[in-house]
Tab-separated table of C-alpha atoms in Angstrom:
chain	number	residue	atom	x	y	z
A	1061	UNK	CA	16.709	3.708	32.752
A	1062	UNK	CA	14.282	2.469	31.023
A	1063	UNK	CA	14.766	1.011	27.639
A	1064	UNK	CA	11.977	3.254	25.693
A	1065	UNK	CA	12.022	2.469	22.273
A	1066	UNK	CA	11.690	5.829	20.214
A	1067	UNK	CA	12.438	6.165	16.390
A	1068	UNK	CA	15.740	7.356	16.846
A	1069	UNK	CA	16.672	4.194	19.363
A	1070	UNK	CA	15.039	1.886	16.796
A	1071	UNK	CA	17.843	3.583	13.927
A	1072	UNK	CA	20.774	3.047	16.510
A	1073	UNK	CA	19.556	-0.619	17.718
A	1074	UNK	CA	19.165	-1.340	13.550
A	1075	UNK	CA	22.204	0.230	12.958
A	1076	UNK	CA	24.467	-1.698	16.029
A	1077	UNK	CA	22.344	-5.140	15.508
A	1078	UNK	CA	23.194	-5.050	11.257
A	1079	UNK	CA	26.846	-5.032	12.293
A	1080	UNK	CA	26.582	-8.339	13.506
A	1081	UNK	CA	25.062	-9.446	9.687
A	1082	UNK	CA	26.365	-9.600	6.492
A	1083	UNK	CA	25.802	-6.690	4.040
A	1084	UNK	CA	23.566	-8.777	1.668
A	1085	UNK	CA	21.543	-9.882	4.655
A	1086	UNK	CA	20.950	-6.345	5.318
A	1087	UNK	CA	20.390	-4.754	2.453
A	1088	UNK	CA	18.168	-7.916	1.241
A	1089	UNK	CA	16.008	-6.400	4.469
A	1090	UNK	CA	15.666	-3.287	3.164
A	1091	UNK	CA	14.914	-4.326	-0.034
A	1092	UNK	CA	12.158	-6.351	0.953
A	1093	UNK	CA	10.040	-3.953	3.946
A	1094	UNK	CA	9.672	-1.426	1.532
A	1095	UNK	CA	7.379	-3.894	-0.696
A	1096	UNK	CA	5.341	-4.901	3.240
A	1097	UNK	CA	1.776	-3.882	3.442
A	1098	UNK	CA	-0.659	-3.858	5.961
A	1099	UNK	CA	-2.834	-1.836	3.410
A	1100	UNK	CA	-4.194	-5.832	2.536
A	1101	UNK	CA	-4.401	-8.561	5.098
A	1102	UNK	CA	-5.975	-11.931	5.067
A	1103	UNK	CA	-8.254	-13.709	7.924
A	1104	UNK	CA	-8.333	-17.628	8.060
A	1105	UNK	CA	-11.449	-18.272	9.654
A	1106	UNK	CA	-11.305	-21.839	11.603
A	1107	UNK	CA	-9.032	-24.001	8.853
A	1108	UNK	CA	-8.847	-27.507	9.947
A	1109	UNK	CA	-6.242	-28.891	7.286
A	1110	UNK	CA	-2.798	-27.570	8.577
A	1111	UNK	CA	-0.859	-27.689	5.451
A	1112	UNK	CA	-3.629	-25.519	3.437
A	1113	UNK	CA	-3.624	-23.037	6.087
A	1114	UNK	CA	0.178	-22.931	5.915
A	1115	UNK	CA	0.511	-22.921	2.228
A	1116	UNK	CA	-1.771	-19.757	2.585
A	1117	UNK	CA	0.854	-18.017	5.273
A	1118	UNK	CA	3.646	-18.450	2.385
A	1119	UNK	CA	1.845	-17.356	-0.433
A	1120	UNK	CA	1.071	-14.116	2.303
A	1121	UNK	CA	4.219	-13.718	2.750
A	1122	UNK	CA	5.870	-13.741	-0.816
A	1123	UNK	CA	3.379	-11.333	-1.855
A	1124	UNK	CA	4.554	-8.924	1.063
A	1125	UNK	CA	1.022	-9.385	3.702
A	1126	UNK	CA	2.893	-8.569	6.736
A	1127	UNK	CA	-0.081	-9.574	9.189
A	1128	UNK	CA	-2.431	-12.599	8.896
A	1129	UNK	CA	-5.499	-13.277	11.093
A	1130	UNK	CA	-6.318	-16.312	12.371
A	1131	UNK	CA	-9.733	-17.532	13.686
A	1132	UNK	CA	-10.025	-20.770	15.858
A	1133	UNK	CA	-13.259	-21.702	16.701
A	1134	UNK	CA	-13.460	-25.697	16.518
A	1135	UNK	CA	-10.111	-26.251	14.741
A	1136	UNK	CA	-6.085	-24.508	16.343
A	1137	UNK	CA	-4.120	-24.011	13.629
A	1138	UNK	CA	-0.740	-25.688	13.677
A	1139	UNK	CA	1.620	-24.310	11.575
A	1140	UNK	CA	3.689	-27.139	9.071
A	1141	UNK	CA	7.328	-26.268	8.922
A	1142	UNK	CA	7.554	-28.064	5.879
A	1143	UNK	CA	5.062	-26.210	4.066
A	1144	UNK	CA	5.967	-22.578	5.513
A	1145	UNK	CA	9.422	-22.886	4.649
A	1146	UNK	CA	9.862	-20.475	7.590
A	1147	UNK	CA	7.987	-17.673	6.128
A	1148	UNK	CA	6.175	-16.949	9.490
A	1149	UNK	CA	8.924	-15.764	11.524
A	1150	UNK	CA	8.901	-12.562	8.580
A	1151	UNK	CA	5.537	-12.373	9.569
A	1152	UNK	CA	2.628	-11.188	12.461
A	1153	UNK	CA	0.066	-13.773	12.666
A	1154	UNK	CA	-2.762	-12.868	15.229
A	1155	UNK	CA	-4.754	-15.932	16.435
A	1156	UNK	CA	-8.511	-15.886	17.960
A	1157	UNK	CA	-9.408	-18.284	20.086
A	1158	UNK	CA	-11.063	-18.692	23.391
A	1159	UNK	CA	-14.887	-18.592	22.820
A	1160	UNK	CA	-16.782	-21.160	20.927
A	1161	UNK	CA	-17.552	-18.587	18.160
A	1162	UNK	CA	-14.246	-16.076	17.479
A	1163	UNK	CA	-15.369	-14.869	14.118
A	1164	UNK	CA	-17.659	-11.683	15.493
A	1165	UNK	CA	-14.813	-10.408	17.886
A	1166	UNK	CA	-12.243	-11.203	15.175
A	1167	UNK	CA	-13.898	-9.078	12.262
A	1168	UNK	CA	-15.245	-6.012	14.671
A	1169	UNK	CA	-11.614	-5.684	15.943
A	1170	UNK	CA	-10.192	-5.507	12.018
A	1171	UNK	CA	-13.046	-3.162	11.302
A	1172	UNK	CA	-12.336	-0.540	14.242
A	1173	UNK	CA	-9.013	-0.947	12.678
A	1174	UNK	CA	-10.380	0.358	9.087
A	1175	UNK	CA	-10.520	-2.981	7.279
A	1176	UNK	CA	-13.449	-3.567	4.922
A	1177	UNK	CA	-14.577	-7.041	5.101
A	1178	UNK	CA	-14.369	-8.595	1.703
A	1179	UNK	CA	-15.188	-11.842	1.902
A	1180	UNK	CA	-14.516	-15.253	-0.744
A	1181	UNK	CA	-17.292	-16.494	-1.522
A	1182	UNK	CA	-18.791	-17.855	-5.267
A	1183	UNK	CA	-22.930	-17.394	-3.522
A	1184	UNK	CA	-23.675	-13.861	-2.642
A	1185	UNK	CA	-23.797	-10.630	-4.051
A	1186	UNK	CA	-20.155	-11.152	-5.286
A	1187	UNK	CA	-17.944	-9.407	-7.573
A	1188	UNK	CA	-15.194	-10.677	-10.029
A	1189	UNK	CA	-11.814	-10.123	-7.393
A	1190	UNK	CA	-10.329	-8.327	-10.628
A	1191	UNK	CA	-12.953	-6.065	-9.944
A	1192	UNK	CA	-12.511	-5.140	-6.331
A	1193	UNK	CA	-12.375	-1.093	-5.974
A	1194	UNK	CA	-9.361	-1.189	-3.695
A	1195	UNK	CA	-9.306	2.929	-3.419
A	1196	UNK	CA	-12.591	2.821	-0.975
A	1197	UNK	CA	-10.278	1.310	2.213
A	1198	UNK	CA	-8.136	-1.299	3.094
A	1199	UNK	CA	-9.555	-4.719	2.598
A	1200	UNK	CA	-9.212	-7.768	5.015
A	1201	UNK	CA	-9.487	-10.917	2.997
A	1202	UNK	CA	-11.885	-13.682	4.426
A	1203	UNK	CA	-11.580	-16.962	3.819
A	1204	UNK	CA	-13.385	-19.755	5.200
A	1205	UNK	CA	-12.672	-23.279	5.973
A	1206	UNK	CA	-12.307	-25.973	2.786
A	1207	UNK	CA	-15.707	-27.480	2.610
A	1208	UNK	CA	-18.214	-25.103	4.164
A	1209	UNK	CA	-16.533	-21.819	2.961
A	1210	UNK	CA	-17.321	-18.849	5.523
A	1211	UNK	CA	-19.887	-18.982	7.833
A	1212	UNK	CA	-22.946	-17.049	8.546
A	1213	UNK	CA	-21.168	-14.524	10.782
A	1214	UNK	CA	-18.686	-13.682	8.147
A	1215	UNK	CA	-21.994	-13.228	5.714
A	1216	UNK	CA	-23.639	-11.387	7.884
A	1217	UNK	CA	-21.160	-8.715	8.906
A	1218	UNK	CA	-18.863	-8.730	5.107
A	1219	UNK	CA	-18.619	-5.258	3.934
A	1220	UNK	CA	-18.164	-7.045	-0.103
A	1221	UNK	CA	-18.111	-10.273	-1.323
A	1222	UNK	CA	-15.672	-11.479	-4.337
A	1223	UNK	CA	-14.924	-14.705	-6.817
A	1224	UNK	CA	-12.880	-16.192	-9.078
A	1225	UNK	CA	-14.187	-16.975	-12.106
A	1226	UNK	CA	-14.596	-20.439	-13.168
A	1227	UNK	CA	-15.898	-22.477	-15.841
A	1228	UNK	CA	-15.556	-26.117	-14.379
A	1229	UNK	CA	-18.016	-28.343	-12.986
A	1230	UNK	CA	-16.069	-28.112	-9.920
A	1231	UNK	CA	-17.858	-25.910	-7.391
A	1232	UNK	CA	-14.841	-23.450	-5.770
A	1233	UNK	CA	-10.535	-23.509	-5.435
A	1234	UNK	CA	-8.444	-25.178	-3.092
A	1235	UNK	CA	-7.977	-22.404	-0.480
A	1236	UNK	CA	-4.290	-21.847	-0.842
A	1237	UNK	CA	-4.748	-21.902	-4.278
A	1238	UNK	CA	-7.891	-19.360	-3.996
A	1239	UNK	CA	-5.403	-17.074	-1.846
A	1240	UNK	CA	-2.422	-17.237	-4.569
A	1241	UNK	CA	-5.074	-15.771	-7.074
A	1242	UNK	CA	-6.170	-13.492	-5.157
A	1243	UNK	CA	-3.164	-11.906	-3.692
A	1244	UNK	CA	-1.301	-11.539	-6.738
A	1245	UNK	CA	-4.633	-10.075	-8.355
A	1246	UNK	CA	-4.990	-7.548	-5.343
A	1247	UNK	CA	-1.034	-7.302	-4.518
A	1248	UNK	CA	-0.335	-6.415	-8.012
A	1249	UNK	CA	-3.329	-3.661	-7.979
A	1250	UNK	CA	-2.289	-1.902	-5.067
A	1251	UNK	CA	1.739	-1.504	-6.310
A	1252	UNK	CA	0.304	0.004	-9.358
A	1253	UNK	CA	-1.632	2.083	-7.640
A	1254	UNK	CA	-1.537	5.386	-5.914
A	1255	UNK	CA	-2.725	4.452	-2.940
A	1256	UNK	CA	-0.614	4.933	0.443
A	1257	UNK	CA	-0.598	1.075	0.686
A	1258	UNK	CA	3.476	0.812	1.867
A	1259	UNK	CA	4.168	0.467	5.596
A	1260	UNK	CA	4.560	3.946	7.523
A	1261	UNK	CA	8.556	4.820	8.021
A	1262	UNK	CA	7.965	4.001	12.025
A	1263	UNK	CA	6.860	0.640	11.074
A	1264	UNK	CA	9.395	-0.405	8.960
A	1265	UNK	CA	12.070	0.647	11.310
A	1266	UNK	CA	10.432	-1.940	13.755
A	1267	UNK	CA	10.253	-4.120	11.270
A	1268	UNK	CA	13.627	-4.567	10.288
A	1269	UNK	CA	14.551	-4.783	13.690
A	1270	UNK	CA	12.862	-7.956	14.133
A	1271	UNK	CA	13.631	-9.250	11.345
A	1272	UNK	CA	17.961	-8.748	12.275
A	1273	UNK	CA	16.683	-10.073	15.151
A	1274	UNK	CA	15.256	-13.231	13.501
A	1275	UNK	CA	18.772	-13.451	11.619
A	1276	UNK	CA	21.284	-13.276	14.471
A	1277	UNK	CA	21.881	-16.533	16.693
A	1278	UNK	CA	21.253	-14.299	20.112
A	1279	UNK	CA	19.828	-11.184	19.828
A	1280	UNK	CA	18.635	-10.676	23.207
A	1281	UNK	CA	22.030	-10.690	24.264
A	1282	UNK	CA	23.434	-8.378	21.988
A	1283	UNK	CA	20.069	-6.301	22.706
A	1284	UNK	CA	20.870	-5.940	25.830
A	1285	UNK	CA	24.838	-4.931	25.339
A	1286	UNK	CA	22.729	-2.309	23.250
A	1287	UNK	CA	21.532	-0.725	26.186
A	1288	UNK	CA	24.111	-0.871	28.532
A	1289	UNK	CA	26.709	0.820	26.159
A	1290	UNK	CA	23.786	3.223	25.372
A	1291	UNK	CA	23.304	4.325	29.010
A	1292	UNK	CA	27.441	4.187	29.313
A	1293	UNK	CA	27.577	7.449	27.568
């Protein structure tokens, strides 16, 4: 038999995996995937200072980004435990690597995926990020690495470009401190908003599975007594 996951199977494999968790745990999950979004998602294009990119992949995940996108073109990101605080594990993080330049692939796959590309950026064209229309499509956050900012790719195929306003002689933000900003300006936006911006039913299910997975000491194991009581009846 094999083990096809439909909706139904993910209910009864989240229903028999949450018996193995405490109640809070559980209903702390279900609290939380109903504030997820993959309406917004941030790209990281080729970070080279671990603990900025990391700091970034919190701050994504306490303002409910489920999926983060991760270019490597001369730098692999390394995540730092001590900055994630284990954030990533509630978390997809999709990593593109393997030519010199990632960034084209990278953006054209987000865009057949209905992203616009709005990309950070204080030089071009730019709009105040309070400003952002966020009805037109779902928006994939660029931001580029600390001292050079994006590169010409990312100009070149950005849908929109956005700032922060500033009134310092300093020229742009840390990054993770740029991404705080911006998330809680365009997190906040979107929940008071109309806009279908929640995760669909089917992927919260999933979701939650994971994450009871994440929780329990060995899930595979108890996965797999899953399916042998399942194909017992």
């Amino acid at each position: 038999m094999e083990n096809k996951i439909t909706p139904e199977l993910q209910q009864k494999l989240y229903d028999y995996l949450t018996r193995f968790i405490t109640e809070n745990k559980k209903n702390k999950i279900e609290e939380i995937v109903k504030w997820r979004t993959r309406y917004l998602t941030v790209v990281l294009e080729d970070i080279y200072q671990p603990h900025n990119a990391s700091a970034v992949l919190r701050t994504c995940e306490c303002f409910g980004i489920q999926d983060v996108h991760i270019i490597e073109n001369r730098n692999k990101y390394t995540v730092n435990p001590d900055v994630v605080m284990g954030s990533t594990k509630w978390m997809n993080l999709y990593k593109y690597h393997g030519k010199e330049n990632n960034t084209p692939d990278a953006l054209s796959a987000l865009k057949k995926q209905g992203y616009r590309i709005v990309a950070t950026t204080p030089h071009k064209n730019d709009c105040v990020i309070t400003e952002l229309d966020m009805s037109k499509g779902k928006v994939a956050l660029v931001m580029g690495t600390e001292i050079d900012g994006i590169t010409d790719d990312v100009f070149a195929m950005a849908d929109e470009f956005v700032k922060i306003p500033m009134y310092g002689f300093t020229e742009s933000f840390n990054i993770s401190v740029t991404a705080a900003m911006c998330l809680h300006t365009l997190s906040n936006k979107l929940r008071d908003s109309a806009l279908p911006w929640q995760l669909p039913e089917e992927d919260q299910m999933s979701l939650k599975v994971e994450w009871v997975k994440n929780i329990l000491t060995k899930p595979e194991l108890m996965e797999e007594e899953f399916w042998k009581q399942l194909k017992s009846l």
